[in-house]
Structure formats: C-alpha cells, structure tokens
mmCIF file with all atom_site columns, C-alpha atoms in Angstrom:
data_model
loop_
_atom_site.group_PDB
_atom_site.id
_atom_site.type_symbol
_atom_site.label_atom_id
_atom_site.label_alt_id
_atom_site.label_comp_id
_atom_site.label_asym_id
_atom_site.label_entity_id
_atom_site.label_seq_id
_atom_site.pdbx_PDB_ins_code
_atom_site.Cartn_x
_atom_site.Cartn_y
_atom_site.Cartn_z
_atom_site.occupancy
_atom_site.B_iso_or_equiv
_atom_site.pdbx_formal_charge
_atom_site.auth_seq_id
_atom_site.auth_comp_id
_atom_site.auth_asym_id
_atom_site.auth_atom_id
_atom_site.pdbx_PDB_model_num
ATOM 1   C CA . UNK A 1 1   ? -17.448 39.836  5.978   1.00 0.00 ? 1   UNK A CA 1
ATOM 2   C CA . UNK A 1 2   ? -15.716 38.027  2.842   1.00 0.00 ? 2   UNK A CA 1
ATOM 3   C CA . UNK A 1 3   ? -14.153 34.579  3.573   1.00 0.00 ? 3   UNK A CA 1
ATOM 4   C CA . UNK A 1 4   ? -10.583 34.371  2.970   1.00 0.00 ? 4   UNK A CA 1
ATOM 5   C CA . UNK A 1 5   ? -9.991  31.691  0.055   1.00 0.00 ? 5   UNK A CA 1
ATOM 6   C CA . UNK A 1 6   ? -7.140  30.187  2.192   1.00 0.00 ? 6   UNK A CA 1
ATOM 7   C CA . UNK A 1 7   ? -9.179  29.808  4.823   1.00 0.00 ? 7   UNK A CA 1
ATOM 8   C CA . UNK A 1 8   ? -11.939 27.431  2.643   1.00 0.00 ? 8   UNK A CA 1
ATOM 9   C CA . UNK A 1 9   ? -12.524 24.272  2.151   1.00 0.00 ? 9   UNK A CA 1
ATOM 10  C CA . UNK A 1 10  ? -14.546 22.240  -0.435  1.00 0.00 ? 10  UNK A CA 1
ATOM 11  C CA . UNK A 1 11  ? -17.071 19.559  0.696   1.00 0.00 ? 11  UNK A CA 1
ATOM 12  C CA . UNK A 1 12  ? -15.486 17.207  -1.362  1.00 0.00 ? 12  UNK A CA 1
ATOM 13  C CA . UNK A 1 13  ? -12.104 17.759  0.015   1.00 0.00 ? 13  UNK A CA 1
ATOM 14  C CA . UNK A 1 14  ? -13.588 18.162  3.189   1.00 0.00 ? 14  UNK A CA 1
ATOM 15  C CA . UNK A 1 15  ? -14.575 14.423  2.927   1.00 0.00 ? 15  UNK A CA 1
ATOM 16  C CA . UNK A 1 16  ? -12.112 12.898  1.515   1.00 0.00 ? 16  UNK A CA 1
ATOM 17  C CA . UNK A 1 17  ? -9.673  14.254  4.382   1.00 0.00 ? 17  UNK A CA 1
ATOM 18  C CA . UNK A 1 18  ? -12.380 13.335  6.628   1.00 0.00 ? 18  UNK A CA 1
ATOM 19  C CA . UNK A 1 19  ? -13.257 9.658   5.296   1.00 0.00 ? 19  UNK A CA 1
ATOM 20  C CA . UNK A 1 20  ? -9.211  8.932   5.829   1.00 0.00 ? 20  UNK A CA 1
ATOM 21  C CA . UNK A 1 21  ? -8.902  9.936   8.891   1.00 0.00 ? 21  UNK A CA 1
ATOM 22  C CA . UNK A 1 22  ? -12.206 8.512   10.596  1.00 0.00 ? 22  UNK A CA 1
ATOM 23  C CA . UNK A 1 23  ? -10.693 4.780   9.203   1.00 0.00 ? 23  UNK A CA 1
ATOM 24  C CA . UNK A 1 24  ? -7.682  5.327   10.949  1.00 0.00 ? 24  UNK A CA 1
ATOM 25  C CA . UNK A 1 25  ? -9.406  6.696   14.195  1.00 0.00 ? 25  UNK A CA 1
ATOM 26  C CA . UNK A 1 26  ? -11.412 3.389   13.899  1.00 0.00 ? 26  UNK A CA 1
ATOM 27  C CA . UNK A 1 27  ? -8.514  1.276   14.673  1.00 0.00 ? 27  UNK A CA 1
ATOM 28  C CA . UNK A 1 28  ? -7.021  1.227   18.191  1.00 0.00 ? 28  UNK A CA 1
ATOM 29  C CA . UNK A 1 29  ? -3.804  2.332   18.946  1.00 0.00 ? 29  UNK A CA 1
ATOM 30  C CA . UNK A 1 30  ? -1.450  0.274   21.324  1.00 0.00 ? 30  UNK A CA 1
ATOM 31  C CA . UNK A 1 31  ? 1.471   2.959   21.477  1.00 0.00 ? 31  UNK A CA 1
ATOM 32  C CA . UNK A 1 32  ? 2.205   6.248   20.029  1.00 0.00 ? 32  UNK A CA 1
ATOM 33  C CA . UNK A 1 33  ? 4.539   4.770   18.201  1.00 0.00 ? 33  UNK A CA 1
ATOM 34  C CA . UNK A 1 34  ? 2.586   2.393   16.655  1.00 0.00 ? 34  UNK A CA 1
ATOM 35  C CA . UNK A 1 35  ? 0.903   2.027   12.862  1.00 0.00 ? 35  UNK A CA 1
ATOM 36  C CA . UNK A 1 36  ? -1.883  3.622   12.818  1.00 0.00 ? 36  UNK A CA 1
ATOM 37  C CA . UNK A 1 37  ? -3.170  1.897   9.877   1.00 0.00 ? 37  UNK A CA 1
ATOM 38  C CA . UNK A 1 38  ? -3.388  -2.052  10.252  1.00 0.00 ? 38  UNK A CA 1
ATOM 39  C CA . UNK A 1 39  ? -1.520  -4.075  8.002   1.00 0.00 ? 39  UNK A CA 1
ATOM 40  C CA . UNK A 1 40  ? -1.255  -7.492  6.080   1.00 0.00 ? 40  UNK A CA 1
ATOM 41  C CA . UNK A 1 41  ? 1.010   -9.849  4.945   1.00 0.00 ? 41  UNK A CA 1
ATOM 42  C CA . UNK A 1 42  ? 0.763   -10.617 1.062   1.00 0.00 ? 42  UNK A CA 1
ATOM 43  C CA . UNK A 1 43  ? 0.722   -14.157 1.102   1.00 0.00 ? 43  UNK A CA 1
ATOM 44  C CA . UNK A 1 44  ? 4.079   -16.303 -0.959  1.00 0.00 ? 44  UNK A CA 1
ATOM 45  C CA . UNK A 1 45  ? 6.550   -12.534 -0.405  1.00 0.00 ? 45  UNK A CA 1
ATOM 46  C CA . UNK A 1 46  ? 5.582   -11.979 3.313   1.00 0.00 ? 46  UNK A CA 1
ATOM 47  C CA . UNK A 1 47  ? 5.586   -8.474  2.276   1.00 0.00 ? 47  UNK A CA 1
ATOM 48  C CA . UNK A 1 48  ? 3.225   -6.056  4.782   1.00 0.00 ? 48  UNK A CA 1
ATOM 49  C CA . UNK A 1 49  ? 1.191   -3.514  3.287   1.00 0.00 ? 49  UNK A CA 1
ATOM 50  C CA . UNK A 1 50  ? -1.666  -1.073  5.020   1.00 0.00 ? 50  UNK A CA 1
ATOM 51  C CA . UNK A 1 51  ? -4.659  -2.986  4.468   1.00 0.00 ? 51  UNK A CA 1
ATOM 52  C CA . UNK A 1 52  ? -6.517  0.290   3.321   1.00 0.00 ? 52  UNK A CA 1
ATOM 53  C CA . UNK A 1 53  ? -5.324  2.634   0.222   1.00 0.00 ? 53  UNK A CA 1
ATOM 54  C CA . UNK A 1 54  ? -6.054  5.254   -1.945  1.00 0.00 ? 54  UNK A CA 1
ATOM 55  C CA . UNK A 1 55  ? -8.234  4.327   -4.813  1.00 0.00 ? 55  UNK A CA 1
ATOM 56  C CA . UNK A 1 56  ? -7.560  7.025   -6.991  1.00 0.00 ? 56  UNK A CA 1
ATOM 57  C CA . UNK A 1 57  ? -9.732  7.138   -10.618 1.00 0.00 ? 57  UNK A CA 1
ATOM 58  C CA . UNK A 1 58  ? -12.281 10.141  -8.908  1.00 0.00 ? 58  UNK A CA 1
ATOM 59  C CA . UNK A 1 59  ? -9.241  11.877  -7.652  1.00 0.00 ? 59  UNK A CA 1
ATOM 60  C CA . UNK A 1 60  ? -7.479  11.667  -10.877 1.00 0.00 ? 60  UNK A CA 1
ATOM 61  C CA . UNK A 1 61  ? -10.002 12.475  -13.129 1.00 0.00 ? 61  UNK A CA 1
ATOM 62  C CA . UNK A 1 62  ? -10.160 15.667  -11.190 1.00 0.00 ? 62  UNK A CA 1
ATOM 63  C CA . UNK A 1 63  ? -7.133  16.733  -11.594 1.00 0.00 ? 63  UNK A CA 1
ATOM 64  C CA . UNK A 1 64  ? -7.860  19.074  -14.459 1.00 0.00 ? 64  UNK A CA 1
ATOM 65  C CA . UNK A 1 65  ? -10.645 21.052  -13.047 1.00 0.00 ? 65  UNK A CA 1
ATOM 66  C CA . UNK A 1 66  ? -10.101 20.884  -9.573  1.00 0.00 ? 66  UNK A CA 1
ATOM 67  C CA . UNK A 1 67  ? -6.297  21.461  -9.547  1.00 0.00 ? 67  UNK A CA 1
ATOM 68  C CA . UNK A 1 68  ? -3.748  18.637  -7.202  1.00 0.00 ? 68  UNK A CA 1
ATOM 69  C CA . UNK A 1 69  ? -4.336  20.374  -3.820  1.00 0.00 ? 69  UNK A CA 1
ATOM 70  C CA . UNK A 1 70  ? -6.955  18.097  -2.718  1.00 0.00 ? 70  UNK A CA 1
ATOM 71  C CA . UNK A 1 71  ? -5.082  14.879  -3.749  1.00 0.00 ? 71  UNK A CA 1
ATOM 72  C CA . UNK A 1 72  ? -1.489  16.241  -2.653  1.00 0.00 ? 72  UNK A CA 1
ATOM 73  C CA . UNK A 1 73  ? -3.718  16.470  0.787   1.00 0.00 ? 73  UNK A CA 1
ATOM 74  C CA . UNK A 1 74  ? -5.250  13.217  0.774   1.00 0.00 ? 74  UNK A CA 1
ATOM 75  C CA . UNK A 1 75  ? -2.026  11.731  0.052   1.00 0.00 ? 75  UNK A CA 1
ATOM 76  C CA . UNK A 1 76  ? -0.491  13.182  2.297   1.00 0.00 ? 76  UNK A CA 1
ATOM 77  C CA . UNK A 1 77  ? -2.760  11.958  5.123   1.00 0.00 ? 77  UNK A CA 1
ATOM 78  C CA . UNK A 1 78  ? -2.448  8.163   3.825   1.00 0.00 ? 78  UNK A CA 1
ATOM 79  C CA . UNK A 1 79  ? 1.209   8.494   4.308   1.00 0.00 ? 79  UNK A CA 1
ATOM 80  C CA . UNK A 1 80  ? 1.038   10.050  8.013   1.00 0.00 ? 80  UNK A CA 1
ATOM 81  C CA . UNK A 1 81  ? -1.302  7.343   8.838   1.00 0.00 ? 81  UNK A CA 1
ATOM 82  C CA . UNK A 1 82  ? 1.128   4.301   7.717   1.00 0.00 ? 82  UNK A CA 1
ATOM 83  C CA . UNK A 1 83  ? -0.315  4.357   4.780   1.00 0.00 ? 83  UNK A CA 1
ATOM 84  C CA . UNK A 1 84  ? 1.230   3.584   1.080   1.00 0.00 ? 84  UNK A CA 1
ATOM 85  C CA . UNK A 1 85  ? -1.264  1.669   -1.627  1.00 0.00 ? 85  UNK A CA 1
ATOM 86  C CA . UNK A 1 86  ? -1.775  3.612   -4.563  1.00 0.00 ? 86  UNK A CA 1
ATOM 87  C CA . UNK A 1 87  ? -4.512  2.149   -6.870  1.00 0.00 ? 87  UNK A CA 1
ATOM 88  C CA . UNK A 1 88  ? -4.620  3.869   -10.191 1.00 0.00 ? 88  UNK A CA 1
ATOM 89  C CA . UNK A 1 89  ? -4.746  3.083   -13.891 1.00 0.00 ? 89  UNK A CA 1
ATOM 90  C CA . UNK A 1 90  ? -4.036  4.625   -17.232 1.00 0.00 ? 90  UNK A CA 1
ATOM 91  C CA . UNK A 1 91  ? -6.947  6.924   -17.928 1.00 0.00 ? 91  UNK A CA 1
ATOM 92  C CA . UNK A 1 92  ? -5.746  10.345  -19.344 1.00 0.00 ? 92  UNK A CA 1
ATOM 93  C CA . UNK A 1 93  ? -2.065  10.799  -20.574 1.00 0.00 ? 93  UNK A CA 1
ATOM 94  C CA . UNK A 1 94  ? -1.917  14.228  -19.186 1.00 0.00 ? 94  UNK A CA 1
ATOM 95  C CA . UNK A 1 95  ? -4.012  13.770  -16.241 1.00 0.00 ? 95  UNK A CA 1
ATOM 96  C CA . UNK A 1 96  ? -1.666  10.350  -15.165 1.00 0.00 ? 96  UNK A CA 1
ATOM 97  C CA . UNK A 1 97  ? 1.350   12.766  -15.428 1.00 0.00 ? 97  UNK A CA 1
ATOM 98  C CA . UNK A 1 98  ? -0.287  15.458  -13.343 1.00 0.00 ? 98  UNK A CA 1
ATOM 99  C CA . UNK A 1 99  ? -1.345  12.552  -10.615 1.00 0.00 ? 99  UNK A CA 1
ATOM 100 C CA . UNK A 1 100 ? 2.603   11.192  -11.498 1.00 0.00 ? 100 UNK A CA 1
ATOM 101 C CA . UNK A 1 101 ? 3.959   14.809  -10.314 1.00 0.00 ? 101 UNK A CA 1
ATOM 102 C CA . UNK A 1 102 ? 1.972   14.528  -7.261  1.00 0.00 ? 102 UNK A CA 1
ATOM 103 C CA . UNK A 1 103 ? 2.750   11.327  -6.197  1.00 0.00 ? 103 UNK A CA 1
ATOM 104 C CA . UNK A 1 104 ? 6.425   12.404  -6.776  1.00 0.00 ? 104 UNK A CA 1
ATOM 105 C CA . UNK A 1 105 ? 6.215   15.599  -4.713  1.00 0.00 ? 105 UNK A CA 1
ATOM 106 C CA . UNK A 1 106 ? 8.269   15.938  -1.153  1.00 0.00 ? 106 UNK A CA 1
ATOM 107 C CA . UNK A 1 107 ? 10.179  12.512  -2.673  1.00 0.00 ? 107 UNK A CA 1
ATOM 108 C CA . UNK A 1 108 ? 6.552   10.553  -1.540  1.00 0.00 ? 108 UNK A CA 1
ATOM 109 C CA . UNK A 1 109 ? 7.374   7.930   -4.555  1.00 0.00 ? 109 UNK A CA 1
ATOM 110 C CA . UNK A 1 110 ? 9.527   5.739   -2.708  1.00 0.00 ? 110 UNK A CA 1
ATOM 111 C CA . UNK A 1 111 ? 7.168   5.671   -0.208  1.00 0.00 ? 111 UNK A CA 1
ATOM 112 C CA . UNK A 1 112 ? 4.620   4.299   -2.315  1.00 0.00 ? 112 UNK A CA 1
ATOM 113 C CA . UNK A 1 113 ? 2.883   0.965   -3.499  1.00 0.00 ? 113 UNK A CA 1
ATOM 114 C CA . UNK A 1 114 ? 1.720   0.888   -6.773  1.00 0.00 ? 114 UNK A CA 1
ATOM 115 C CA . UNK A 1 115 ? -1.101  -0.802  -8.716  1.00 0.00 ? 115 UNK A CA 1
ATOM 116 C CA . UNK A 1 116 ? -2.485  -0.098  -11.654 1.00 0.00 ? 116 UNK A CA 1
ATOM 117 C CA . UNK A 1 117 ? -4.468  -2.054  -14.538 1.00 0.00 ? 117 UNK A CA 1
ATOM 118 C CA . UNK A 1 118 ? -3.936  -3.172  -18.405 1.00 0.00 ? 118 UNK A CA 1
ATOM 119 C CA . UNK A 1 119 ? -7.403  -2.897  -19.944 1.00 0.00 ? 119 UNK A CA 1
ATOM 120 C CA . UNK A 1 120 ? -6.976  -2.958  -23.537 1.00 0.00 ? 120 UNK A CA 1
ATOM 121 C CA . UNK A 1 121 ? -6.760  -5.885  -26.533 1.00 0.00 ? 121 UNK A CA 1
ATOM 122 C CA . UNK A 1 122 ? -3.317  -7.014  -27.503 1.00 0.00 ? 122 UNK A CA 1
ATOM 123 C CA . UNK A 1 123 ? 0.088   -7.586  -26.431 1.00 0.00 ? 123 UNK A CA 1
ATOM 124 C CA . UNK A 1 124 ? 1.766   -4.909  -28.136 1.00 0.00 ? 124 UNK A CA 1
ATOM 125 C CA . UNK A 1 125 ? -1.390  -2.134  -26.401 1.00 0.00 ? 125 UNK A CA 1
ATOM 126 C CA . UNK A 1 126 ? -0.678  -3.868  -23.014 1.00 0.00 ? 126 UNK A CA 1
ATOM 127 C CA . UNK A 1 127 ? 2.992   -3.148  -23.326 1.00 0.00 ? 127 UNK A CA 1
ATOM 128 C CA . UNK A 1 128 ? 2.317   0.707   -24.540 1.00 0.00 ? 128 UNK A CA 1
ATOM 129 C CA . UNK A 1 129 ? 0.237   1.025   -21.276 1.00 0.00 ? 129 UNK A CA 1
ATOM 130 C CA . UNK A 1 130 ? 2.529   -0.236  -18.753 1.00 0.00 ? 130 UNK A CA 1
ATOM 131 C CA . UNK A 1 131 ? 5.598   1.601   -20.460 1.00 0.00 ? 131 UNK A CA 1
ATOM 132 C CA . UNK A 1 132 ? 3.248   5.399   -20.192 1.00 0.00 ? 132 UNK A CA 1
ATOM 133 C CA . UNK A 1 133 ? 1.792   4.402   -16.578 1.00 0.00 ? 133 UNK A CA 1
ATOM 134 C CA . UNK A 1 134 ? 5.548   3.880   -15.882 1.00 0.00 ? 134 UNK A CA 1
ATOM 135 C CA . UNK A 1 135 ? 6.160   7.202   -17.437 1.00 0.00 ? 135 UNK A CA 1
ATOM 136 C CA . UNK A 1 136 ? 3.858   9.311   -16.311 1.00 0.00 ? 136 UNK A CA 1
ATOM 137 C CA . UNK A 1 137 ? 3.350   7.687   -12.560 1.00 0.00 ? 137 UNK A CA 1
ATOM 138 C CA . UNK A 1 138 ? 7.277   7.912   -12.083 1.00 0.00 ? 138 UNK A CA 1
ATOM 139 C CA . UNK A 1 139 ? 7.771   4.105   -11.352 1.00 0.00 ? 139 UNK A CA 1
ATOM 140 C CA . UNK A 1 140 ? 7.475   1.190   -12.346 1.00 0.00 ? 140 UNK A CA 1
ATOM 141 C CA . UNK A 1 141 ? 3.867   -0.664  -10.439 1.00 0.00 ? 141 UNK A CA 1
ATOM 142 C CA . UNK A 1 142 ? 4.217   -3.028  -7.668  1.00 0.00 ? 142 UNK A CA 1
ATOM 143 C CA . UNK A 1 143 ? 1.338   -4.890  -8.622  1.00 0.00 ? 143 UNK A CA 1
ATOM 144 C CA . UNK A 1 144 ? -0.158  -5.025  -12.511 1.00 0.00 ? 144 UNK A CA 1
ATOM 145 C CA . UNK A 1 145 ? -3.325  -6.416  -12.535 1.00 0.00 ? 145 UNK A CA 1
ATOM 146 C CA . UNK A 1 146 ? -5.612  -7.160  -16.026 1.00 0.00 ? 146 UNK A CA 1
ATOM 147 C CA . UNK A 1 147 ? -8.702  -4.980  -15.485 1.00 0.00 ? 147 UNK A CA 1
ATOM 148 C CA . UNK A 1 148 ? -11.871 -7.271  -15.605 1.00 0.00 ? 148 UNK A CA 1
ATOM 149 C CA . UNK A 1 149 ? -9.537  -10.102 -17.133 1.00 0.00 ? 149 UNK A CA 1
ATOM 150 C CA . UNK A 1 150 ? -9.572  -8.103  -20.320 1.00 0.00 ? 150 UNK A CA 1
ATOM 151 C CA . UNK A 1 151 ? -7.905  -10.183 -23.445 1.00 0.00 ? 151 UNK A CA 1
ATOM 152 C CA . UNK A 1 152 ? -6.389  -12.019 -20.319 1.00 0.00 ? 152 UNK A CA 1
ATOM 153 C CA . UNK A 1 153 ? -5.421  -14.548 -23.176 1.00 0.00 ? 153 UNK A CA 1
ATOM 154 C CA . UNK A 1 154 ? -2.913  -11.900 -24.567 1.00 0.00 ? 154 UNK A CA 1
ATOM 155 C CA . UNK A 1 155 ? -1.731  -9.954  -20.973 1.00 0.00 ? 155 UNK A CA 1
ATOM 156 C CA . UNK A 1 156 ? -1.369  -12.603 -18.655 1.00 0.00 ? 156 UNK A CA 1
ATOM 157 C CA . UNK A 1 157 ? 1.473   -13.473 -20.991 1.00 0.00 ? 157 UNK A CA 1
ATOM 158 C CA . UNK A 1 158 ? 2.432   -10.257 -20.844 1.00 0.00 ? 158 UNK A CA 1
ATOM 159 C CA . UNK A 1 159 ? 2.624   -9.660  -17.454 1.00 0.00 ? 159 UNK A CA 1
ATOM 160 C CA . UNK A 1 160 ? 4.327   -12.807 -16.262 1.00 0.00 ? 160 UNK A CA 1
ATOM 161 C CA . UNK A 1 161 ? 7.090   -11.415 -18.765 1.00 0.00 ? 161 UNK A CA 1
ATOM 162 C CA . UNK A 1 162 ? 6.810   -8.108  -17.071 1.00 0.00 ? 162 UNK A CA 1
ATOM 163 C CA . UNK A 1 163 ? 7.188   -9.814  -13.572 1.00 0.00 ? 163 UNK A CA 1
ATOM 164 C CA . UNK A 1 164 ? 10.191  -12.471 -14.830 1.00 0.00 ? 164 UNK A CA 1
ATOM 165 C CA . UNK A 1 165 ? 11.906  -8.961  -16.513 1.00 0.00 ? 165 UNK A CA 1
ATOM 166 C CA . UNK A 1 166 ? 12.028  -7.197  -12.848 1.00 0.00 ? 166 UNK A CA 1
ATOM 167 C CA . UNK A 1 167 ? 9.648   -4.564  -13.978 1.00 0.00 ? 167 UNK A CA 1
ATOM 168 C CA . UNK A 1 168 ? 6.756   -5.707  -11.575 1.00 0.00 ? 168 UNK A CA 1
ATOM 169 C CA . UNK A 1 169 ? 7.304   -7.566  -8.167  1.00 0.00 ? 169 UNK A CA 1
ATOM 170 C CA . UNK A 1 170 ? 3.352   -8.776  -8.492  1.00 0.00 ? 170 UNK A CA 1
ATOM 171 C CA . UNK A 1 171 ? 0.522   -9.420  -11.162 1.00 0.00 ? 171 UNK A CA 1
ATOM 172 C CA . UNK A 1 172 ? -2.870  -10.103 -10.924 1.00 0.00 ? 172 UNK A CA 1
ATOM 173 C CA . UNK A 1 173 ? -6.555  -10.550 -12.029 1.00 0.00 ? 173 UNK A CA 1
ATOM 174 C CA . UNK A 1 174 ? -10.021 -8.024  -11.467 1.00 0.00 ? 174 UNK A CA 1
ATOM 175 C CA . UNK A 1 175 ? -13.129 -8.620  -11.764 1.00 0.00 ? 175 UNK A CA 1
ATOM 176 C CA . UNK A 1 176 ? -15.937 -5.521  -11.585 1.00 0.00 ? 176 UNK A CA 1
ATOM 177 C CA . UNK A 1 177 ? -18.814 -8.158  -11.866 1.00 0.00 ? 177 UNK A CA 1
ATOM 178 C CA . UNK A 1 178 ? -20.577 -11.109 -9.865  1.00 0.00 ? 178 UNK A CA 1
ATOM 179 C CA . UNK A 1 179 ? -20.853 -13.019 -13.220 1.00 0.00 ? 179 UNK A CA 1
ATOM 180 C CA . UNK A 1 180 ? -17.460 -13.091 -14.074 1.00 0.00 ? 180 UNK A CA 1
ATOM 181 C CA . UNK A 1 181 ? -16.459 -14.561 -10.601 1.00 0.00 ? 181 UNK A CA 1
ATOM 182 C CA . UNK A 1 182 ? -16.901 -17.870 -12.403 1.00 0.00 ? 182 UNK A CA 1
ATOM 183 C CA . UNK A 1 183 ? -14.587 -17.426 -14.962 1.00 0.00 ? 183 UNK A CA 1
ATOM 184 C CA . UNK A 1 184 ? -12.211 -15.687 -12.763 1.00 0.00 ? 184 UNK A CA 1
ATOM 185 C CA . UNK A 1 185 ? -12.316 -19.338 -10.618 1.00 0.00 ? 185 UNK A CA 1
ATOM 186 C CA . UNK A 1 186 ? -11.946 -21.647 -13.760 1.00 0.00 ? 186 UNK A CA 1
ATOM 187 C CA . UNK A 1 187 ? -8.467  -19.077 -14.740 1.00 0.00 ? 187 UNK A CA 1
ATOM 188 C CA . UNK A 1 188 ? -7.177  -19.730 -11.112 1.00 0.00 ? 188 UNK A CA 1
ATOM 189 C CA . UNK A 1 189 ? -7.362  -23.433 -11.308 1.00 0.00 ? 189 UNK A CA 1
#
C-alpha cells in the first residue's frame, strides 16, 4: 500500500516541529492561560521578548529546494507557543523574499521580532543591506546587529543613524569566535 504524500512527513521537518515543541514542554506551565514560552526583559526598554527564537539561515537557505511548508510550520508553532524572535540575515535576494512572504502570511508580521545582521565593508553596502532586508522581510528589523563586528568602524555609525532615524528600535554587536571576545570587550568600554 502507497503512502499518501499528505499524509508524510520529512525527518527534517519532523525535527524541527519536534525540537520546538519539546523546549516549550520543558517549561512548566502555571495556568492554561499562561506563556508557554518564558520571557525576558531587554534591559534600558523593559521590553519582554520569548527568551527562545527561530534562528533561521538553515531554514532559509532551504527555501528553494525544499519549498516554505516546513518553515510556514515551524513558524507557526513559535507563534502558538508565545513565541516571536526572528533571527535572519541577508543571504539570497530571492530566497529573503520567499522567507519575507512567509513571515508575512496569515498577517504573522506584526507579530514578529526581527533581527538581522550587516556583514559587508562600507557605509553605503551597509545601507543597501538594511534597505533589501527591509524589502524583502516586509519590515523594518527590531534589532540590527554588525555580524562578527564586520567594518564595525563604518556600521556602527551607520546603525546608530538607523536607530536615531526610527528605522530600528535596537542595534548591536556579534561575535562567531572566542578570539574576538576581546575585542568585542575593548568596543563596549
């Protein structure tokens, strides 16, 4: 007997629904009503955010061979659970606008907190990335962050402009390495 297609489901989608939803069955549950996902203040706005989100480069870069069922599904489970962080960055033109439509499907985007990264050299480049992640996401980022403090000398700059303009509410640093923490300290102070 033939499996129905409709009826399958891929590994990989399989654990990705199944990774979200064992971290939200990890957290007890005082009422029915309650979050199920626990959240945190960001410190200086007060604002309270899920403290776990949807990194989404893997998901993204799948997008062209593995179609947008499996994120629309994943994102669809961080919402249910309470939650809302988003954290992307401009990879592939049309892939960002394919991850864009999906994060604007059912009207999720207001429901949504942003990040995403600048990771390229100069100010004029850091601009032309923020303006197509606004483009193709469908809003403006919440947070813009400079990927591994990449030409931070040009995009912090940048950013704090972005903030001061209204068209971020927060900016911020990465770091993908232990030997960068050091210069990542001596830029804080």
């Amino acid at each position: 007997m033939s499996e129905n297609p409709a009826n399958t489901l891929s590994r990989r989608a399989f654990l990705a629904r199944s990774s979200l939803l064992a971290a939200a069955a990890a957290w007890p549950v005082p009422g029915w009503n309650a979050q199920l996902l626990p959240r945190r203040s960001i410190p200086g706005s007060g604002e309270d955010l899920p403290v776990i989100g949807l990194g989404s480069t893997k998901a993204v870069m799948q997008l062209a061979t593995e179609g947008t069922a499996d994120l629309e599904a994943v994102l669809q489970s961080l919402l249910d659970a309470g939650g809302s962080v988003i954290d992307t960055w401009s990879r592939d033109p049309a892939l960002d606008a394919l991850a864009g439509e999906v994060f604007r499907k059912n009207n999720r985007l207001g429901s949504l907190f942003l990040a995403t990264k600048v990771d390229t050299d100069g100010v004029e480049a850091g601009r032309a990335m923020i303006n197509a992640n606004e483009r193709n996401f469908g809003k403006a980022a919440d947070l813009i962050q400079i990927f591994s403090m990449r030409d931070i000398g040009n995009q912090w700059p940048l950013l704090r402009e972005m903030r001061d303009q209204g068209r971020t509410r927060y900016i911020g640093i990465t770091v993908a390495s232990e030997s960068a923490q050091g210069e990542m300290l001596q830029f804080m102070q």
